[in-house]
Tab-separated table of C-alpha atoms in Angstrom:
chain	number	residue	atom	x	y	z
A	1	MET	CA	10.364	-8.707	19.011
A	2	LEU	CA	9.503	-10.357	15.684
A	3	GLN	CA	7.988	-13.313	17.494
A	4	GLN	CA	5.802	-10.993	19.549
A	5	ALA	CA	4.599	-9.182	16.424
A	6	GLU	CA	3.836	-12.505	14.755
A	7	ALA	CA	1.836	-13.560	17.799
A	8	ASP	CA	-0.047	-10.250	18.033
A	9	PHE	CA	-1.033	-9.726	14.398
A	10	GLN	CA	-2.735	-11.780	11.723
A	11	PRO	CA	-0.847	-11.267	8.432
A	12	LEU	CA	-2.827	-10.322	5.348
A	13	PRO	CA	-2.148	-12.387	2.236
A	14	PHE	CA	-1.041	-10.861	-1.033
A	15	ASP	CA	-3.666	-12.729	-3.010
A	16	ALA	CA	-5.340	-12.348	-6.414
A	17	ASP	CA	-7.426	-9.382	-5.216
A	18	SER	CA	-4.258	-7.697	-3.950
A	19	ALA	CA	-2.511	-8.361	-7.267
A	20	ARG	CA	-5.369	-6.716	-9.169
A	21	ALA	CA	-5.282	-3.745	-6.784
A	22	PHE	CA	-1.509	-3.559	-7.276
A	23	GLY	CA	-2.100	-3.070	-10.995
A	24	ARG	CA	-4.455	-0.174	-10.231
A	25	VAL	CA	-1.865	1.353	-7.878
A	26	ALA	CA	1.167	0.796	-10.127
A	27	ALA	CA	-0.375	1.926	-13.429
A	28	PRO	CA	-0.715	5.621	-12.484
A	29	LEU	CA	2.830	5.597	-11.085
A	30	ARG	CA	4.176	4.146	-14.317
A	31	ASP	CA	2.050	6.496	-16.457
A	32	SER	CA	3.395	9.505	-14.561
A	33	GLY	CA	6.961	8.438	-15.319
A	34	ARG	CA	7.731	7.374	-11.758
A	35	LYS	CA	9.647	4.175	-11.092
A	36	VAL	CA	7.287	1.532	-9.779
A	37	GLN	CA	10.224	-0.640	-8.692
A	38	ALA	CA	11.386	2.023	-6.247
A	39	ARG	CA	7.933	2.054	-4.658
A	40	SER	CA	7.007	-1.605	-5.060
A	41	TYR	CA	6.792	-2.455	-1.356
A	42	ASN	CA	4.711	0.622	-0.622
A	43	ALA	CA	2.482	-0.172	-3.600
A	44	MET	CA	2.076	-3.773	-2.390
A	45	ILE	CA	1.101	-2.588	1.086
A	46	ALA	CA	-1.406	-0.117	-0.373
A	47	ALA	CA	-2.797	-2.784	-2.705
A	48	THR	CA	-3.242	-5.248	0.165
A	49	ALA	CA	-5.062	-2.588	2.199
A	50	ILE	CA	-7.287	-1.703	-0.772
A	51	ALA	CA	-8.103	-5.367	-1.453
A	52	SER	CA	-8.906	-5.910	2.232
A	53	ASP	CA	-11.075	-2.757	2.457
A	54	LEU	CA	-8.783	-1.339	5.135
A	55	PRO	CA	-7.958	2.316	5.681
A	56	HIS	CA	-4.446	3.328	4.729
A	57	ILE	CA	-2.426	6.514	4.900
A	58	VAL	CA	0.095	7.561	2.298
A	59	ARG	CA	2.822	9.951	3.360
A	60	GLY	CA	4.860	12.012	0.950
A	61	PRO	CA	8.650	12.326	1.023
A	62	GLY	CA	8.477	15.146	3.556
A	63	GLY	CA	6.257	13.151	5.895
A	64	ASP	CA	3.126	15.022	4.850
A	65	ARG	CA	-0.088	13.131	4.315
A	66	THR	CA	-0.940	12.966	0.649
A	67	HIS	CA	-3.337	11.230	-1.650
A	68	ASP	CA	-0.784	10.206	-4.235
A	69	GLN	CA	-2.300	8.756	-7.399
A	70	GLY	CA	-5.752	8.298	-5.928
A	71	ILE	CA	-4.644	6.380	-2.852
A	72	MET	CA	-6.181	8.140	0.093
A	73	SER	CA	-7.105	7.142	3.560
A	74	PRO	CA	-10.555	7.918	4.907
A	75	LEU	CA	-8.661	8.858	8.072
A	76	LEU	CA	-7.181	12.017	6.530
């Protein structure tokens, strides 16, 4: 299954643009008192999407679509 996914999809790098976007994603989380570490993978995925100009959807704990800390998909 992993091999099929690797063959089907081109991975996006976590590059310098993604790292800068990560700072913009993580800063509001930290400022609001939320633990960035607990959300680091989600923040990295959002940052990579932002840096790559890709749409992304953020879902809240209950599965609802949210625009948490300014991260919002144009698909909502």
